[in-house]
Amino acid sequence: MNLSVLFWMIFCHVVDDYYLQGCLANLKQKKFWKENAPQELYKHDYIAALIMHAFSWSFMIMLPILVCQNFDPSSRYYMFVVFNTIMHAVIDDQKANRQTINLIINQSLHMLQIVSTFCVFACY
């Protein structure tokens, strides 16, 4: 796997995290649900939006690797989609809801996810 795959992964990150996120950017925030659907029934609905966005992002950043593997994913591939989904959701929750990190830290952590994932697949 060559370095161009890493650049494709970063490009896919930009596309999914900024352009394709759409309404999920609001729906993954607790604040949105408190203001627009304050009933107890909807109290945790932000979690579904966080997971949907995180899965979309994970799948997108892993697409270049899938192409390099000729669309024949290994169990390691699926494991990393799941791992990156969980990590992305946790990181976005820290920014969007807990407000313990800013956008710079959020994006730096996502870049770390991408580079780490690339290294695992490029080195093994």
mmCIF file of N, CA and C in Angstrom:
data_model
loop_
_atom_site.group_PDB
_atom_site.id
_atom_site.type_symbol
_atom_site.label_atom_id
_atom_site.label_comp_id
_atom_site.label_asym_id
_atom_site.label_seq_id
_atom_site.Cartn_x
_atom_site.Cartn_y
_atom_site.Cartn_z
ATOM 1 N N MET A 1 0.860 -1.173 0.000
ATOM 2 C CA MET A 1 0.000 0.000 0.000
ATOM 3 C C MET A 1 0.902 1.230 0.000
ATOM 4 N N ASN A 2 0.614 2.179 -0.867
ATOM 5 C CA ASN A 2 1.483 3.354 -0.948
ATOM 6 C C ASN A 2 0.870 4.578 -0.275
ATOM 7 N N LEU A 3 1.643 5.627 -0.235
ATOM 8 C CA LEU A 3 1.256 6.851 0.469
ATOM 9 C C LEU A 3 0.009 7.510 -0.119
ATOM 10 N N SER A 4 -0.266 7.277 -1.378
ATOM 11 C CA SER A 4 -1.465 7.878 -1.975
ATOM 12 C C SER A 4 -2.733 7.387 -1.268
ATOM 13 N N VAL A 5 -2.707 6.179 -0.736
ATOM 14 C CA VAL A 5 -3.860 5.652 0.010
ATOM 15 C C VAL A 5 -4.120 6.524 1.239
ATOM 16 N N LEU A 6 -3.065 6.919 1.913
ATOM 17 C CA LEU A 6 -3.211 7.794 3.081
ATOM 18 C C LEU A 6 -3.861 9.121 2.677
ATOM 19 N N PHE A 7 -3.429 9.680 1.564
ATOM 20 C CA PHE A 7 -4.024 10.944 1.109
ATOM 21 C C PHE A 7 -5.490 10.765 0.727
ATOM 22 N N TRP A 8 -5.846 9.630 0.136
ATOM 23 C CA TRP A 8 -7.239 9.339 -0.160
ATOM 24 C C TRP A 8 -8.046 9.206 1.134
ATOM 25 N N MET A 9 -7.450 8.597 2.141
ATOM 26 C CA MET A 9 -8.138 8.459 3.428
ATOM 27 C C MET A 9 -8.404 9.832 4.046
ATOM 28 N N ILE A 10 -7.428 10.711 3.979
ATOM 29 C CA ILE A 10 -7.603 12.067 4.517
ATOM 30 C C ILE A 10 -8.662 12.819 3.717
ATOM 31 N N PHE A 11 -8.624 12.677 2.399
ATOM 32 C CA PHE A 11 -9.639 13.320 1.564
ATOM 33 C C PHE A 11 -11.036 12.808 1.920
ATOM 34 N N CYS A 12 -11.187 11.506 2.088
ATOM 35 C CA CYS A 12 -12.480 10.929 2.470
ATOM 36 C C CYS A 12 -12.926 11.445 3.838
ATOM 37 N N HIS A 13 -11.978 11.668 4.726
ATOM 38 C CA HIS A 13 -12.293 12.259 6.037
ATOM 39 C C HIS A 13 -12.902 13.642 5.863
ATOM 40 N N VAL A 14 -12.263 14.463 5.058
ATOM 41 C CA VAL A 14 -12.759 15.829 4.839
ATOM 42 C C VAL A 14 -14.163 15.786 4.231
ATOM 43 N N VAL A 15 -14.357 14.954 3.235
ATOM 44 C CA VAL A 15 -15.657 14.860 2.578
ATOM 45 C C VAL A 15 -16.729 14.420 3.574
ATOM 46 N N ASP A 16 -16.471 13.380 4.345
ATOM 47 C CA ASP A 16 -17.502 12.862 5.240
ATOM 48 C C ASP A 16 -17.701 13.724 6.475
ATOM 49 N N ASP A 17 -16.620 14.219 7.059
ATOM 50 C CA ASP A 17 -16.748 14.971 8.311
ATOM 51 C C ASP A 17 -17.277 16.389 8.096
ATOM 52 N N TYR A 18 -17.126 16.917 6.891
ATOM 53 C CA TYR A 18 -17.580 18.290 6.643
ATOM 54 C C TYR A 18 -18.741 18.372 5.652
ATOM 55 N N TYR A 19 -18.659 17.695 4.531
ATOM 56 C CA TYR A 19 -19.683 17.852 3.499
ATOM 57 C C TYR A 19 -20.872 16.909 3.661
ATOM 58 N N LEU A 20 -20.629 15.676 4.017
ATOM 59 C CA LEU A 20 -21.699 14.689 4.036
ATOM 60 C C LEU A 20 -22.418 14.559 5.379
ATOM 61 N N GLN A 21 -21.906 15.164 6.404
ATOM 62 C CA GLN A 21 -22.488 14.997 7.731
ATOM 63 C C GLN A 21 -23.924 15.527 7.794
ATOM 64 N N GLY A 22 -24.189 16.599 7.098
ATOM 65 C CA GLY A 22 -25.544 17.136 6.982
ATOM 66 C C GLY A 22 -26.256 17.315 8.305
ATOM 67 N N CYS A 23 -27.496 16.832 8.365
ATOM 68 C CA CYS A 23 -28.335 17.035 9.556
ATOM 69 C C CYS A 23 -27.786 16.309 10.780
ATOM 70 N N LEU A 24 -26.927 15.315 10.569
ATOM 71 C CA LEU A 24 -26.364 14.598 11.719
ATOM 72 C C LEU A 24 -25.509 15.521 12.594
ATOM 73 N N ALA A 25 -24.983 16.596 12.012
ATOM 74 C CA ALA A 25 -24.201 17.555 12.795
ATOM 75 C C ALA A 25 -25.042 18.127 13.933
ATOM 76 N N ASN A 26 -26.317 18.376 13.679
ATOM 77 C CA ASN A 26 -27.223 18.863 14.723
ATOM 78 C C ASN A 26 -27.780 17.724 15.563
ATOM 79 N N LEU A 27 -28.159 16.639 14.899
ATOM 80 C CA LEU A 27 -28.815 15.542 15.601
ATOM 81 C C LEU A 27 -27.909 14.841 16.607
ATOM 82 N N LYS A 28 -26.586 14.943 16.445
ATOM 83 C CA LYS A 28 -25.678 14.284 17.391
ATOM 84 C C LYS A 28 -25.416 15.125 18.639
ATOM 85 N N GLN A 29 -26.098 16.257 18.743
ATOM 86 C CA GLN A 29 -25.939 17.128 19.907
ATOM 87 C C GLN A 29 -27.132 16.996 20.846
ATOM 88 N N LYS A 30 -26.847 16.770 22.114
ATOM 89 C CA LYS A 30 -27.912 16.691 23.126
ATOM 90 C C LYS A 30 -28.741 17.971 23.119
ATOM 91 N N LYS A 31 -28.057 19.085 22.932
ATOM 92 C CA LYS A 31 -28.709 20.395 22.951
ATOM 93 C C LYS A 31 -29.838 20.474 21.924
ATOM 94 N N PHE A 32 -29.623 19.916 20.747
ATOM 95 C CA PHE A 32 -30.648 19.931 19.705
ATOM 96 C C PHE A 32 -31.918 19.245 20.189
ATOM 97 N N TRP A 33 -31.762 18.090 20.814
ATOM 98 C CA TRP A 33 -32.915 17.327 21.263
ATOM 99 C C TRP A 33 -33.626 18.010 22.420
ATOM 100 N N LYS A 34 -32.868 18.655 23.317
ATOM 101 C CA LYS A 34 -33.488 19.384 24.436
ATOM 102 C C LYS A 34 -34.338 20.538 23.922
ATOM 103 N N GLU A 35 -33.845 21.214 22.875
ATOM 104 C CA GLU A 35 -34.554 22.377 22.339
ATOM 105 C C GLU A 35 -35.711 21.994 21.412
ATOM 106 N N ASN A 36 -35.588 20.903 20.683
ATOM 107 C CA ASN A 36 -36.563 20.555 19.649
ATOM 108 C C ASN A 36 -37.469 19.372 19.986
ATOM 109 N N ALA A 37 -37.048 18.534 20.889
ATOM 110 C CA ALA A 37 -37.855 17.381 21.313
ATOM 111 C C ALA A 37 -37.538 17.101 22.780
ATOM 112 N N PRO A 38 -38.000 17.965 23.665
ATOM 113 C CA PRO A 38 -37.607 17.866 25.080
ATOM 114 C C PRO A 38 -38.228 16.708 25.860
ATOM 115 N N GLN A 39 -39.099 15.939 25.229
ATOM 116 C CA GLN A 39 -39.722 14.825 25.926
ATOM 117 C C GLN A 39 -38.662 13.787 26.325
ATOM 118 N N GLU A 40 -38.930 13.113 27.428
ATOM 119 C CA GLU A 40 -38.025 12.092 27.958
ATOM 120 C C GLU A 40 -37.735 10.999 26.925
ATOM 121 N N LEU A 41 -38.718 10.707 26.088
ATOM 122 C CA LEU A 41 -38.590 9.663 25.069
ATOM 123 C C LEU A 41 -37.392 9.886 24.151
ATOM 124 N N TYR A 42 -37.046 11.145 23.894
ATOM 125 C CA TYR A 42 -35.992 11.479 22.932
ATOM 126 C C TYR A 42 -34.661 11.837 23.584
ATOM 127 N N LYS A 43 -34.567 11.644 24.882
ATOM 128 C CA LYS A 43 -33.407 12.075 25.655
ATOM 129 C C LYS A 43 -32.081 11.513 25.133
ATOM 130 N N HIS A 44 -32.077 10.282 24.655
ATOM 131 C CA HIS A 44 -30.835 9.637 24.217
ATOM 132 C C HIS A 44 -30.744 9.445 22.702
ATOM 133 N N ASP A 45 -31.619 10.083 21.954
ATOM 134 C CA ASP A 45 -31.617 9.909 20.499
ATOM 135 C C ASP A 45 -30.354 10.459 19.842
ATOM 136 N N TYR A 46 -29.669 11.356 20.497
ATOM 137 C CA TYR A 46 -28.420 11.891 19.945
ATOM 138 C C TYR A 46 -27.389 10.771 19.736
ATOM 139 N N ILE A 47 -27.486 9.711 20.546
ATOM 140 C CA ILE A 47 -26.524 8.604 20.449
ATOM 141 C C ILE A 47 -26.660 7.896 19.100
ATOM 142 N N ALA A 48 -27.877 7.723 18.624
ATOM 143 C CA ALA A 48 -28.086 7.090 17.317
ATOM 144 C C ALA A 48 -27.436 7.929 16.221
ATOM 145 N N ALA A 49 -27.593 9.231 16.284
ATOM 146 C CA ALA A 49 -26.988 10.115 15.277
ATOM 147 C C ALA A 49 -25.463 10.070 15.362
ATOM 148 N N LEU A 50 -24.926 10.051 16.571
ATOM 149 C CA LEU A 50 -23.471 9.941 16.744
ATOM 150 C C LEU A 50 -22.944 8.660 16.097
ATOM 151 N N ILE A 51 -23.628 7.562 16.343
ATOM 152 C CA ILE A 51 -23.178 6.272 15.802
ATOM 153 C C ILE A 51 -23.318 6.235 14.281
ATOM 154 N N MET A 52 -24.410 6.769 13.751
ATOM 155 C CA MET A 52 -24.598 6.772 12.293
ATOM 156 C C MET A 52 -23.516 7.600 11.605
ATOM 157 N N HIS A 53 -23.229 8.774 12.151
ATOM 158 C CA HIS A 53 -22.166 9.592 11.554
ATOM 159 C C HIS A 53 -20.816 8.896 11.694
ATOM 160 N N ALA A 54 -20.556 8.337 12.857
ATOM 161 C CA ALA A 54 -19.269 7.674 13.089
ATOM 162 C C ALA A 54 -19.087 6.480 12.156
ATOM 163 N N PHE A 55 -20.153 5.713 11.912
ATOM 164 C CA PHE A 55 -20.046 4.590 10.988
ATOM 165 C C PHE A 55 -19.798 5.084 9.562
ATOM 166 N N SER A 56 -20.531 6.103 9.158
ATOM 167 C CA SER A 56 -20.344 6.669 7.818
ATOM 168 C C SER A 56 -18.900 7.117 7.633
ATOM 169 N N TRP A 57 -18.372 7.812 8.627
ATOM 170 C CA TRP A 57 -16.986 8.296 8.566
ATOM 171 C C TRP A 57 -16.009 7.125 8.504
ATOM 172 N N SER A 58 -16.213 6.132 9.349
ATOM 173 C CA SER A 58 -15.306 4.981 9.382
ATOM 174 C C SER A 58 -15.309 4.238 8.055
ATOM 175 N N PHE A 59 -16.483 4.031 7.522
ATOM 176 C CA PHE A 59 -16.580 3.346 6.232
ATOM 177 C C PHE A 59 -15.872 4.160 5.145
ATOM 178 N N MET A 60 -16.090 5.468 5.157
ATOM 179 C CA MET A 60 -15.472 6.332 4.132
ATOM 180 C C MET A 60 -13.952 6.311 4.206
ATOM 181 N N ILE A 61 -13.387 6.444 5.401
ATOM 182 C CA ILE A 61 -11.922 6.492 5.474
ATOM 183 C C ILE A 61 -11.297 5.139 5.171
ATOM 184 N N MET A 62 -12.090 4.071 5.305
ATOM 185 C CA MET A 62 -11.581 2.730 5.013
ATOM 186 C C MET A 62 -11.785 2.320 3.559
ATOM 187 N N LEU A 63 -12.544 3.099 2.790
ATOM 188 C CA LEU A 63 -12.763 2.771 1.379
ATOM 189 C C LEU A 63 -11.466 2.652 0.577
ATOM 190 N N PRO A 64 -10.517 3.573 0.734
ATOM 191 C CA PRO A 64 -9.273 3.416 -0.032
ATOM 192 C C PRO A 64 -8.541 2.109 0.283
ATOM 193 N N ILE A 65 -8.596 1.670 1.518
ATOM 194 C CA ILE A 65 -7.970 0.392 1.886
ATOM 195 C C ILE A 65 -8.726 -0.755 1.224
ATOM 196 N N LEU A 66 -10.038 -0.676 1.231
ATOM 197 C CA LEU A 66 -10.858 -1.710 0.601
ATOM 198 C C LEU A 66 -10.539 -1.822 -0.893
ATOM 199 N N VAL A 67 -10.356 -0.695 -1.550
ATOM 200 C CA VAL A 67 -10.001 -0.693 -2.967
ATOM 201 C C VAL A 67 -8.642 -1.364 -3.161
ATOM 202 N N CYS A 68 -7.685 -1.053 -2.282
ATOM 203 C CA CYS A 68 -6.354 -1.677 -2.373
ATOM 204 C C CYS A 68 -6.400 -3.176 -2.148
ATOM 205 N N GLN A 69 -7.393 -3.629 -1.408
ATOM 206 C CA GLN A 69 -7.531 -5.063 -1.141
ATOM 207 C C GLN A 69 -8.434 -5.729 -2.187
ATOM 208 N N ASN A 70 -8.670 -5.018 -3.298
ATOM 209 C CA ASN A 70 -9.530 -5.535 -4.371
ATOM 210 C C ASN A 70 -10.905 -5.962 -3.858
ATOM 211 N N PHE A 71 -11.451 -5.173 -2.944
ATOM 212 C CA PHE A 71 -12.777 -5.408 -2.392
ATOM 213 C C PHE A 71 -12.921 -6.793 -1.765
ATOM 214 N N ASP A 72 -11.827 -7.249 -1.174
ATOM 215 C CA ASP A 72 -11.823 -8.532 -0.471
ATOM 216 C C ASP A 72 -11.377 -8.275 0.974
ATOM 217 N N PRO A 73 -12.285 -7.757 1.804
ATOM 218 C CA PRO A 73 -11.895 -7.352 3.158
ATOM 219 C C PRO A 73 -11.560 -8.534 4.069
ATOM 220 N N SER A 74 -10.600 -8.303 4.928
ATOM 221 C CA SER A 74 -10.219 -9.300 5.930
ATOM 222 C C SER A 74 -11.018 -9.053 7.208
ATOM 223 N N SER A 75 -10.906 -9.966 8.154
ATOM 224 C CA SER A 75 -11.570 -9.750 9.444
ATOM 225 C C SER A 75 -10.965 -8.536 10.141
ATOM 226 N N ARG A 76 -9.680 -8.291 9.909
ATOM 227 C CA ARG A 76 -9.030 -7.102 10.470
ATOM 228 C C ARG A 76 -9.687 -5.830 9.933
ATOM 229 N N TYR A 77 -10.067 -5.847 8.665
ATOM 230 C CA TYR A 77 -10.744 -4.699 8.062
ATOM 231 C C TYR A 77 -12.027 -4.388 8.825
ATOM 232 N N TYR A 78 -12.861 -5.403 9.034
ATOM 233 C CA TYR A 78 -14.125 -5.200 9.748
ATOM 234 C C TYR A 78 -13.879 -4.746 11.184
ATOM 235 N N MET A 79 -12.869 -5.316 11.812
ATOM 236 C CA MET A 79 -12.532 -4.929 13.177
ATOM 237 C C MET A 79 -12.188 -3.434 13.233
ATOM 238 N N PHE A 80 -11.462 -2.940 12.240
ATOM 239 C CA PHE A 80 -11.085 -1.529 12.240
ATOM 240 C C PHE A 80 -12.261 -0.615 11.915
ATOM 241 N N VAL A 81 -13.186 -1.074 11.111
ATOM 242 C CA VAL A 81 -14.394 -0.268 10.881
ATOM 243 C C VAL A 81 -15.134 -0.094 12.206
ATOM 244 N N VAL A 82 -15.296 -1.177 12.944
ATOM 245 C CA VAL A 82 -15.989 -1.113 14.237
ATOM 246 C C VAL A 82 -15.199 -0.260 15.231
ATOM 247 N N PHE A 83 -13.891 -0.509 15.337
ATOM 248 C CA PHE A 83 -13.057 0.253 16.263
ATOM 249 C C PHE A 83 -13.097 1.743 15.945
ATOM 250 N N ASN A 84 -12.921 2.091 14.667
ATOM 251 C CA ASN A 84 -12.935 3.504 14.285
ATOM 252 C C ASN A 84 -14.304 4.138 14.487
ATOM 253 N N THR A 85 -15.367 3.355 14.306
ATOM 254 C CA THR A 85 -16.714 3.877 14.563
ATOM 255 C C THR A 85 -16.864 4.250 16.037
ATOM 256 N N ILE A 86 -16.461 3.359 16.911
ATOM 257 C CA ILE A 86 -16.575 3.622 18.354
ATOM 258 C C ILE A 86 -15.719 4.821 18.739
ATOM 259 N N MET A 87 -14.473 4.836 18.282
ATOM 260 C CA MET A 87 -13.573 5.941 18.632
ATOM 261 C C MET A 87 -14.085 7.273 18.093
ATOM 262 N N HIS A 88 -14.572 7.279 16.863
ATOM 263 C CA HIS A 88 -15.075 8.526 16.276
ATOM 264 C C HIS A 88 -16.284 9.043 17.064
ATOM 265 N N ALA A 89 -17.175 8.145 17.445
ATOM 266 C CA ALA A 89 -18.353 8.546 18.219
ATOM 267 C C ALA A 89 -17.945 9.127 19.576
ATOM 268 N N VAL A 90 -16.991 8.495 20.235
ATOM 269 C CA VAL A 90 -16.523 8.986 21.541
ATOM 270 C C VAL A 90 -15.876 10.369 21.388
ATOM 271 N N ILE A 91 -15.037 10.520 20.389
ATOM 272 C CA ILE A 91 -14.355 11.802 20.160
ATOM 273 C C ILE A 91 -15.371 12.894 19.836
ATOM 274 N N ASP A 92 -16.315 12.606 18.944
ATOM 275 C CA ASP A 92 -17.318 13.616 18.598
ATOM 276 C C ASP A 92 -18.214 13.962 19.780
ATOM 277 N N ASP A 93 -18.511 12.981 20.625
ATOM 278 C CA ASP A 93 -19.303 13.258 21.823
ATOM 279 C C ASP A 93 -18.551 14.204 22.757
ATOM 280 N N GLN A 94 -17.253 14.010 22.853
ATOM 281 C CA GLN A 94 -16.439 14.898 23.701
ATOM 282 C C GLN A 94 -16.506 16.352 23.214
ATOM 283 N N LYS A 95 -16.560 16.525 21.911
ATOM 284 C CA LYS A 95 -16.624 17.879 21.354
ATOM 285 C C LYS A 95 -18.048 18.426 21.362
ATOM 286 N N ALA A 96 -18.992 17.658 20.844
ATOM 287 C CA ALA A 96 -20.351 18.165 20.629
ATOM 288 C C ALA A 96 -21.184 18.263 21.899
ATOM 289 N N ASN A 97 -20.965 17.358 22.843
ATOM 290 C CA ASN A 97 -21.840 17.304 24.012
ATOM 291 C C ASN A 97 -21.136 17.612 25.332
ATOM 292 N N ARG A 98 -20.033 16.995 25.550
ATOM 293 C CA ARG A 98 -19.331 17.210 26.820
ATOM 294 C C ARG A 98 -18.498 18.482 26.795
ATOM 295 N N GLN A 99 -18.184 18.941 25.593
ATOM 296 C CA GLN A 99 -17.408 20.163 25.370
ATOM 297 C C GLN A 99 -16.101 20.168 26.157
ATOM 298 N N THR A 100 -15.421 19.017 26.099
ATOM 299 C CA THR A 100 -14.127 18.893 26.770
ATOM 300 C C THR A 100 -12.965 19.051 25.797
ATOM 301 N N ILE A 101 -13.268 19.038 24.486
ATOM 302 C CA ILE A 101 -12.229 19.263 23.478
ATOM 303 C C ILE A 101 -12.759 20.246 22.435
ATOM 304 N N ASN A 102 -11.828 20.908 21.762
ATOM 305 C CA ASN A 102 -12.215 21.838 20.706
ATOM 306 C C ASN A 102 -12.050 21.185 19.339
ATOM 307 N N LEU A 103 -12.326 21.949 18.288
ATOM 308 C CA LEU A 103 -12.246 21.408 16.931
ATOM 309 C C LEU A 103 -10.831 20.974 16.567
ATOM 310 N N ILE A 104 -9.837 21.703 17.024
ATOM 311 C CA ILE A 104 -8.448 21.350 16.704
ATOM 312 C C ILE A 104 -8.095 19.988 17.294
ATOM 313 N N ILE A 105 -8.445 19.767 18.539
ATOM 314 C CA ILE A 105 -8.165 18.470 19.168
ATOM 315 C C ILE A 105 -9.000 17.379 18.508
ATOM 316 N N ASN A 106 -10.271 17.676 18.238
ATOM 317 C CA ASN A 106 -11.164 16.735 17.563
ATOM 318 C C ASN A 106 -10.553 16.271 16.237
ATOM 319 N N GLN A 107 -10.144 17.194 15.427
ATOM 320 C CA GLN A 107 -9.593 16.848 14.116
ATOM 321 C C GLN A 107 -8.217 16.181 14.239
ATOM 322 N N SER A 108 -7.434 16.579 15.213
ATOM 323 C CA SER A 108 -6.135 15.931 15.432
ATOM 324 C C SER A 108 -6.311 14.466 15.816
ATOM 325 N N LEU A 109 -7.298 14.197 16.650
ATOM 326 C CA LEU A 109 -7.572 12.812 17.040
ATOM 327 C C LEU A 109 -8.079 11.988 15.848
ATOM 328 N N HIS A 110 -8.892 12.603 14.993
ATOM 329 C CA HIS A 110 -9.341 11.898 13.790
ATOM 330 C C HIS A 110 -8.168 11.615 12.856
ATOM 331 N N MET A 111 -7.249 12.560 12.742
ATOM 332 C CA MET A 111 -6.056 12.332 11.910
ATOM 333 C C MET A 111 -5.206 11.207 12.488
ATOM 334 N N LEU A 112 -5.120 11.154 13.802
ATOM 335 C CA LEU A 112 -4.389 10.062 14.458
ATOM 336 C C LEU A 112 -5.053 8.717 14.144
ATOM 337 N N GLN A 113 -6.380 8.682 14.154
ATOM 338 C CA GLN A 113 -7.096 7.465 13.776
ATOM 339 C C GLN A 113 -6.734 7.042 12.352
ATOM 340 N N ILE A 114 -6.733 8.007 11.449
ATOM 341 C CA ILE A 114 -6.465 7.719 10.039
ATOM 342 C C ILE A 114 -5.036 7.213 9.849
ATOM 343 N N VAL A 115 -4.085 7.929 10.410
ATOM 344 C CA VAL A 115 -2.679 7.539 10.251
ATOM 345 C C VAL A 115 -2.424 6.175 10.894
ATOM 346 N N SER A 116 -2.978 5.949 12.066
ATOM 347 C CA SER A 116 -2.815 4.659 12.737
ATOM 348 C C SER A 116 -3.396 3.522 11.922
ATOM 349 N N THR A 117 -4.603 3.747 11.402
ATOM 350 C CA THR A 117 -5.251 2.735 10.579
ATOM 351 C C THR A 117 -4.422 2.453 9.327
ATOM 352 N N PHE A 118 -3.956 3.512 8.684
ATOM 353 C CA PHE A 118 -3.112 3.340 7.497
ATOM 354 C C PHE A 118 -1.867 2.522 7.827
ATOM 355 N N CYS A 119 -1.216 2.864 8.929
ATOM 356 C CA CYS A 119 0.017 2.160 9.317
ATOM 357 C C CYS A 119 -0.233 0.670 9.571
ATOM 358 N N VAL A 120 -1.333 0.355 10.217
ATOM 359 C CA VAL A 120 -1.637 -1.049 10.486
ATOM 360 C C VAL A 120 -1.787 -1.816 9.173
ATOM 361 N N PHE A 121 -2.472 -1.228 8.211
ATOM 362 C CA PHE A 121 -2.705 -1.931 6.947
ATOM 363 C C PHE A 121 -1.514 -1.838 5.998
ATOM 364 N N ALA A 122 -0.723 -0.793 6.104
ATOM 365 C CA ALA A 122 0.430 -0.640 5.221
ATOM 366 C C ALA A 122 1.612 -1.499 5.685
ATOM 367 N N CYS A 123 1.697 -1.725 6.982
ATOM 368 C CA CYS A 123 2.847 -2.426 7.539
ATOM 369 C C CYS A 123 2.631 -3.936 7.674
ATOM 370 N N TYR A 124 1.387 -4.383 7.607
ATOM 371 C CA TYR A 124 1.123 -5.815 7.825
ATOM 372 C C TYR A 124 0.377 -6.410 6.659
#
